[in-house]
């Protein structure tokens, strides 16, 4: 019992740290992107300064100047921005391990998707993240890296492949989380292995009085452009576990790549705006179209009941009186959900019902009908890993019940 309580709090604490560090990372990166794009030239700037910006914040005025190569005398106390990124990755990895590796059979695996054991699932998770970086980094360093647009296009196809791969090996929840995790790993690895080391070479060249090779700056810029476009999708994937329509619908593999396109269309608007103050409204039209397609895809459900086999069950359900239908749904939920979602759950390791969600009696079911419908009929998010062997006909019964008796 005490371990469960400690583990709960550990998870909460790590999640708290993770969100705080992520805010710091993304916040500083948005800040610098906007600053960099908005720098203005004028003739009074000191030698070596390529642009400046005036800002007002917190009761004071700031005059920021950018030396594109370096100031004549490099100051001793340079502030580096890197721990925001590293600590986000470290806390995120720790959280992945606690939630998805610790709870692999509930969260990571879906035996209806791929019948793998905990060890295999964790191995695939770690291996794919590592290989993802190796493949991406090799592509960037190869001659392909000289053509930025082609590289971005290939990166998109790589993410498309990963969407297919993860959704065919992990539960939908874990697949989306891994798309976020691998993307965020590329971003942090870009900072750790490329951007910061290149900047360090430039700094040491300058200190030694050598002229730094401009290629280091160009490479760092390319990686930071990738990071810029990947930021918003990462946040989408990290939040998606709260929304089963995103991760647990049948076409989740097709939704994921569109999320990456959303990242590009939204960032393009802001990048252009910060650079030129031009408002490209058409990018929002594209954004809304992509979002509408995502919504459409999430609502697609192929009829998984083979009619000839289920014709008797279906006839029976269609002919039930409302009270009997209510009883039927209550029976299904008691058999498939209540071991976890009761006031005192029987499931090992749960002191409280997960997310405080309780469907124990008919009143609970009526009150939370919509959640039950979304989690177990429209999507197959619940039961996790279909651990209580919910059948398609039962999901259909819930759908029929909700659509015919609960929607007013
Ligand atoms: C093995 C235990 C288990 C079973 C069985 C189970 N759930 Fe869950 N349920 C969970 C866990 C764990 C979570 C928390 C998931 C998370 O962290 O987002 C959850 C969360 C939920 C939520 C809340 C989601 C949110 O984000 O607020 C709903 C609604 C839900 N389950 C419905 C159901 C329904 C309906 C069934 C039966 C068809 C069911 N569950 C069966 C373990 C279970």
XYZ file of C-alpha atoms and ligand atoms in Angstrom:
451
model
C 0.000 0.000 0.000
C 2.708 2.494 0.958
C 4.573 1.725 -2.313
C 1.462 2.554 -4.309
C 1.079 5.899 -2.556
C 4.764 6.740 -2.996
C 4.688 5.735 -6.645
C 1.626 7.908 -7.266
C 3.365 10.900 -5.749
C 6.604 10.189 -7.548
C 4.716 10.145 -10.835
C 2.951 13.380 -10.001
C 6.207 15.059 -8.950
C 8.009 13.985 -12.122
C 5.099 15.105 -14.274
C 5.122 18.461 -12.506
C 8.844 18.906 -13.170
C 8.392 17.778 -16.758
C 5.710 20.347 -17.506
C 7.673 23.137 -15.823
C 10.863 22.369 -17.742
C 8.910 21.999 -20.977
C 7.327 25.421 -20.459
C 10.798 26.880 -19.866
C 12.217 25.181 -22.969
C 9.413 25.966 -25.347
C 8.973 29.430 -23.875
C 12.615 30.368 -24.383
C 12.659 28.823 -27.827
C 9.548 30.734 -28.954
C 11.043 33.867 -27.476
C 14.306 33.534 -29.389
C 12.650 32.566 -32.660
C 10.430 35.636 -32.538
C 13.335 37.836 -31.408
C 15.624 36.581 -34.131
C 13.066 37.034 -36.886
C 12.090 40.481 -35.668
C 15.583 42.036 -35.414
C 15.889 45.333 -37.243
C 18.885 46.829 -38.948
C 19.835 50.467 -38.562
C 22.886 52.490 -39.351
C 23.894 53.325 -35.768
C 24.593 49.785 -34.711
C 28.046 48.933 -33.339
C 30.471 47.017 -35.547
C 29.439 43.374 -36.006
C 25.824 43.878 -34.895
C 23.386 42.743 -37.550
C 20.154 43.777 -35.927
C 18.536 45.012 -32.769
C 15.188 45.044 -31.068
C 13.659 47.135 -28.325
C 11.405 45.357 -25.876
C 9.449 46.396 -22.836
C 8.680 43.958 -20.067
C 8.217 43.918 -16.324
C 8.711 47.634 -15.827
C 11.896 48.049 -17.858
C 13.178 48.491 -21.391
C 15.517 46.066 -23.070
C 17.726 46.775 -26.026
C 18.838 43.497 -27.517
C 21.501 43.428 -30.191
C 22.601 40.430 -32.170
C 26.193 39.897 -33.221
C 25.858 37.428 -36.029
C 29.481 36.350 -35.786
C 30.760 37.586 -32.436
C 31.470 40.716 -30.450
C 35.056 42.003 -30.603
C 35.599 40.922 -26.992
C 33.807 37.804 -25.933
C 32.322 38.337 -22.439
C 33.312 35.881 -19.723
C 29.834 35.154 -18.451
C 27.896 33.917 -21.448
C 24.448 32.548 -20.660
C 23.694 29.305 -22.466
C 20.213 27.968 -23.080
C 20.447 24.225 -22.887
C 19.289 22.898 -19.543
C 15.682 23.794 -20.367
C 15.893 21.220 -23.127
C 17.972 18.587 -21.325
C 15.856 18.631 -18.198
C 12.655 18.336 -20.243
C 14.044 15.252 -21.949
C 15.367 13.692 -18.740
C 12.134 14.202 -16.805
C 10.123 13.044 -19.829
C 12.143 9.880 -20.150
C 11.728 9.180 -16.434
C 7.980 9.690 -16.772
C 7.850 7.367 -19.789
C 9.610 4.725 -17.717
C 7.332 5.082 -14.689
C 4.040 5.198 -16.567
C 4.581 3.176 -19.740
C 7.359 0.755 -18.778
C 6.137 0.289 -15.201
C 2.548 -0.164 -16.413
C 3.422 -1.784 -19.751
C 0.566 -4.282 -19.783
C -2.055 -1.562 -19.276
C -0.559 1.352 -21.151
C 2.053 0.213 -23.638
C 0.704 -3.031 -24.991
C -2.542 -3.805 -26.731
C -2.563 -7.519 -27.414
C -5.255 -7.033 -30.053
C -2.787 -4.905 -31.997
C 0.408 -6.862 -31.351
C 0.842 -9.792 -29.025
C 4.123 -8.840 -27.394
C 5.296 -9.143 -23.810
C 6.450 -6.359 -21.504
C 10.108 -6.949 -22.166
C 9.695 -6.874 -25.946
C 7.533 -3.751 -25.760
C 10.078 -1.843 -23.665
C 12.903 -3.011 -25.913
C 11.043 -1.794 -29.012
C 10.302 1.519 -27.326
C 13.945 2.181 -26.407
C 15.331 0.781 -29.645
C 13.012 2.802 -31.856
C 13.831 6.059 -30.094
C 17.567 5.413 -30.428
C 17.333 4.306 -34.066
C 15.050 7.189 -34.871
C 17.806 9.591 -33.884
C 20.512 7.660 -35.735
C 18.511 7.585 -38.971
C 17.490 11.233 -38.743
C 20.985 12.423 -37.871
C 22.576 10.368 -40.640
C 20.132 11.818 -43.161
C 20.874 15.378 -42.027
C 24.629 14.806 -42.279
C 24.441 13.113 -45.674
C 24.402 15.103 -48.943
C 20.606 15.269 -48.520
C 21.285 17.754 -45.747
C 22.312 20.333 -48.359
C 18.771 20.539 -49.656
C 16.709 21.784 -46.720
C 13.310 21.397 -48.361
C 13.989 17.881 -49.580
C 15.244 17.011 -46.115
C 12.029 18.337 -44.527
C 9.983 16.298 -46.983
C 11.940 13.154 -46.152
C 11.565 13.894 -42.460
C 7.819 13.990 -43.009
C 7.877 10.569 -44.709
C 9.975 9.225 -41.887
C 7.358 10.445 -39.394
C 4.652 8.901 -41.575
C 6.463 5.579 -41.365
C 6.814 5.939 -37.589
C 3.082 6.663 -37.254
C 2.323 3.421 -39.037
C 4.980 1.529 -37.087
C 3.932 2.663 -33.629
C 0.213 2.253 -34.244
C 0.796 -1.300 -35.416
C 2.882 -2.322 -32.428
C 1.651 -0.377 -29.382
C -1.702 0.630 -27.912
C -3.041 3.810 -29.530
C -2.268 5.772 -26.405
C 1.344 4.579 -26.351
C 1.716 5.010 -30.128
C 0.846 8.700 -29.921
C 2.947 9.187 -26.829
C 5.911 7.596 -28.615
C 5.500 9.862 -31.628
C 5.783 12.745 -29.184
C 8.690 11.137 -27.351
C 10.721 10.348 -30.463
C 10.148 13.815 -31.910
C 11.124 15.454 -28.643
C 14.210 13.227 -28.526
C 15.275 14.423 -31.987
C 14.820 17.981 -30.773
C 16.850 17.573 -27.583
C 19.495 15.536 -29.376
C 19.749 18.361 -31.927
C 20.489 20.720 -29.049
C 22.849 18.333 -27.243
C 24.809 16.803 -30.116
C 24.710 19.517 -32.760
C 23.607 23.006 -31.802
C 25.501 23.457 -28.529
C 28.722 21.653 -29.628
C 28.831 23.708 -32.839
C 28.373 26.887 -30.840
C 31.173 25.770 -28.486
C 33.529 25.304 -31.458
C 32.714 28.799 -32.630
C 33.306 30.226 -29.154
C 36.660 28.491 -28.746
C 37.756 29.559 -32.240
C 36.941 33.123 -31.330
C 38.778 32.903 -28.035
C 41.830 31.576 -29.829
C 41.620 34.387 -32.360
C 40.672 32.096 -35.267
C 37.918 32.903 -37.722
C 35.116 30.381 -37.178
C 33.883 28.335 -40.105
C 30.366 29.597 -41.013
C 29.232 26.005 -41.716
C 28.750 25.400 -37.978
C 26.230 28.181 -37.799
C 24.419 26.955 -40.921
C 24.084 23.406 -39.600
C 22.852 24.624 -36.224
C 20.297 26.834 -37.958
C 18.955 23.889 -39.985
C 18.455 21.785 -36.862
C 16.829 24.615 -35.025
C 14.404 25.103 -37.936
C 13.395 21.454 -37.565
C 12.886 22.003 -33.856
C 10.735 25.030 -34.594
C 8.339 22.999 -36.763
C 8.258 19.995 -34.445
C 7.387 21.812 -31.227
C 3.614 22.074 -31.647
C 3.077 18.438 -32.736
C 5.031 17.223 -29.713
C 2.647 19.053 -27.408
C -0.354 17.663 -29.294
C 0.935 14.100 -28.870
C 1.758 14.597 -25.204
C -1.768 15.874 -24.515
C -3.506 13.343 -26.754
C -3.765 10.660 -24.073
C -6.679 12.637 -22.605
C -8.575 12.420 -25.882
C -9.362 8.887 -27.021
C -10.818 10.096 -30.312
C -7.309 11.156 -31.299
C -5.360 8.069 -30.309
C -7.857 5.231 -30.045
C -9.909 5.562 -33.197
C -9.397 3.154 -36.068
C -7.604 5.589 -38.351
C -5.207 6.896 -35.702
C -2.284 6.033 -38.004
C -3.604 8.556 -40.541
C -4.310 11.244 -37.943
C -0.743 11.328 -36.627
C 1.014 12.559 -39.806
C -1.580 15.324 -40.193
C -0.649 16.559 -36.740
C 2.879 17.147 -38.042
C 1.463 19.184 -40.926
C -0.491 21.293 -38.426
C 2.844 22.091 -36.778
C 4.157 23.436 -40.068
C 1.080 25.432 -41.074
C 0.714 27.128 -37.692
C 4.416 27.869 -37.290
C 4.589 29.241 -40.832
C 2.018 31.880 -39.947
C 3.909 33.012 -36.862
C 7.373 32.793 -38.433
C 6.237 34.981 -41.304
C 4.464 37.370 -38.990
C 7.491 37.805 -36.724
C 9.787 38.329 -39.685
C 7.676 40.642 -41.841
C 4.562 41.573 -39.835
C 2.610 40.110 -42.748
C -0.432 38.112 -41.719
C -0.807 35.062 -43.919
C -4.443 34.304 -43.206
C -4.518 31.497 -45.767
C -2.341 29.373 -43.478
C -5.233 29.333 -40.998
C -7.563 28.058 -43.697
C -5.138 25.200 -44.288
C -4.842 24.624 -40.547
C -8.618 24.420 -40.142
C -8.978 22.124 -43.140
C -6.363 19.745 -41.733
C -8.070 19.855 -38.344
C -11.438 19.131 -39.943
C -9.930 16.141 -41.743
C -8.548 14.898 -38.418
C -12.001 15.184 -36.856
C -13.498 13.327 -39.801
C -10.926 10.548 -39.608
C -11.450 10.160 -35.877
C -15.160 9.545 -36.344
C -14.694 6.802 -38.916
C -15.616 3.395 -37.610
C -15.832 0.383 -39.798
C -18.599 -1.936 -38.771
C -16.630 -4.568 -36.941
C -19.651 -6.753 -36.262
C -19.990 -9.328 -38.931
C -23.708 -9.234 -39.437
C -24.299 -12.871 -40.236
C -22.638 -13.948 -37.010
C -24.287 -11.337 -34.838
C -27.684 -11.157 -36.400
C -29.363 -12.858 -33.456
C -27.576 -10.626 -30.912
C -28.443 -7.536 -32.916
C -32.103 -8.499 -33.272
C -32.238 -9.040 -29.551
C -30.677 -5.666 -28.780
C -32.945 -3.804 -31.194
C -35.988 -5.349 -29.557
C -35.090 -4.557 -25.980
C -37.306 -2.236 -23.965
C -35.489 0.789 -22.572
C -35.312 -0.617 -19.039
C -33.882 -3.871 -20.334
C -31.395 -2.007 -22.451
C -30.332 -0.050 -19.359
C -29.920 -3.316 -17.481
C -27.935 -4.802 -20.327
C -25.542 -1.841 -20.344
C -25.228 -2.010 -16.586
C -24.292 -5.685 -16.845
C -21.690 -4.992 -19.501
C -20.114 -2.198 -17.482
C -20.146 -4.288 -14.294
C -18.336 -7.055 -16.114
C -15.850 -4.954 -18.068
C -15.238 -1.698 -16.215
C -16.181 -1.809 -12.555
C -13.208 -3.841 -11.356
C -11.217 -0.651 -11.938
C -13.864 2.090 -11.940
C -15.545 1.426 -8.587
C -15.345 3.473 -5.430
C -13.115 0.722 -4.069
C -11.565 -0.935 -7.104
C -10.713 -4.608 -6.980
C -7.927 -4.268 -9.532
C -4.516 -4.865 -8.003
C -2.532 -1.710 -7.509
C -5.459 0.745 -7.657
C -6.268 2.393 -4.341
C -8.693 4.736 -6.050
C -10.628 4.507 -9.301
C -8.385 5.783 -12.124
C -8.953 9.497 -12.783
C -11.636 9.348 -10.086
C -13.963 7.907 -12.713
C -16.642 5.706 -11.131
C -19.318 3.698 -12.928
C -20.632 1.408 -10.256
C -24.394 1.739 -10.390
C -27.074 2.863 -12.841
C -27.003 6.456 -11.661
C -23.244 6.678 -12.254
C -23.730 5.179 -15.692
C -26.435 7.671 -16.573
C -24.371 10.571 -15.300
C -21.212 9.510 -17.150
C -22.919 8.075 -20.213
C -20.997 10.317 -22.593
C -17.595 9.312 -21.191
C -18.518 5.643 -21.376
C -19.661 6.102 -24.967
C -16.522 7.994 -26.060
C -14.057 5.695 -24.291
C -15.537 2.310 -25.072
C -17.908 2.616 -28.034
C -16.720 5.418 -30.335
C -13.107 4.561 -29.558
C -11.578 1.504 -28.012
C -9.529 3.393 -25.448
C -11.128 1.492 -22.571
C -10.682 -1.083 -21.137
C -6.922 -0.568 -21.478
C -5.336 -3.373 -23.501
C -8.882 -4.770 -23.502
C -7.815 -6.393 -20.302
C -11.362 -7.427 -19.380
C -12.087 -8.901 -22.845
C -14.835 -6.545 -23.878
C -16.501 -7.831 -27.032
C -17.466 -5.838 -30.115
C -21.131 -6.641 -29.634
C -20.897 -5.118 -26.140
C -19.322 -1.972 -27.537
C -22.086 -1.857 -30.087
C -24.720 -2.273 -27.377
C -23.292 0.738 -25.538
C -23.281 2.736 -28.753
C -26.869 1.798 -29.574
C -27.989 2.524 -26.023
C -26.282 5.916 -25.913
C -27.393 7.057 -29.338
C -30.996 5.976 -28.810
C -31.704 6.635 -25.164
C -29.151 9.135 -23.855
C -28.967 11.831 -26.535
C -31.871 14.161 -26.186
C -7.778 -2.455 -15.852
C -8.493 -1.359 -15.308
C -9.489 -0.609 -16.163
C -10.643 -1.096 -16.738
C -11.141 -2.517 -16.734
C -11.289 0.045 -17.325
N -10.537 1.168 -17.143
Fe -11.071 3.061 -17.620
N -9.313 3.749 -16.880
C -8.299 2.959 -16.406
C -7.116 3.770 -16.218
C -5.769 3.285 -15.720
C -7.468 5.077 -16.594
C -6.598 6.315 -16.570
C -6.007 6.523 -17.916
C -5.140 7.753 -17.945
O -4.182 7.815 -17.191
O -5.447 8.632 -18.758
C -8.861 5.032 -16.976
C -9.589 6.154 -17.366
C -10.907 6.107 -17.758
C -11.730 7.261 -18.001
C -11.332 8.701 -17.762
C -10.479 9.254 -18.825
C -10.011 10.657 -18.481
O -9.036 11.060 -19.097
O -10.595 11.327 -17.628
C -12.954 6.806 -18.425
C -14.148 7.639 -18.827
C -12.899 5.355 -18.429
N -11.644 4.962 -18.008
C -13.912 4.541 -18.823
C -13.872 3.156 -18.775
C -14.940 2.292 -19.240
C -16.228 2.780 -19.848
C -14.514 1.027 -19.037
C -15.254 -0.260 -19.377
C -15.660 -0.394 -20.740
C -13.201 1.079 -18.421
N -12.850 2.391 -18.297
C -12.473 -0.025 -18.021
C -8.371 1.620 -16.096
C -9.426 0.800 -16.448
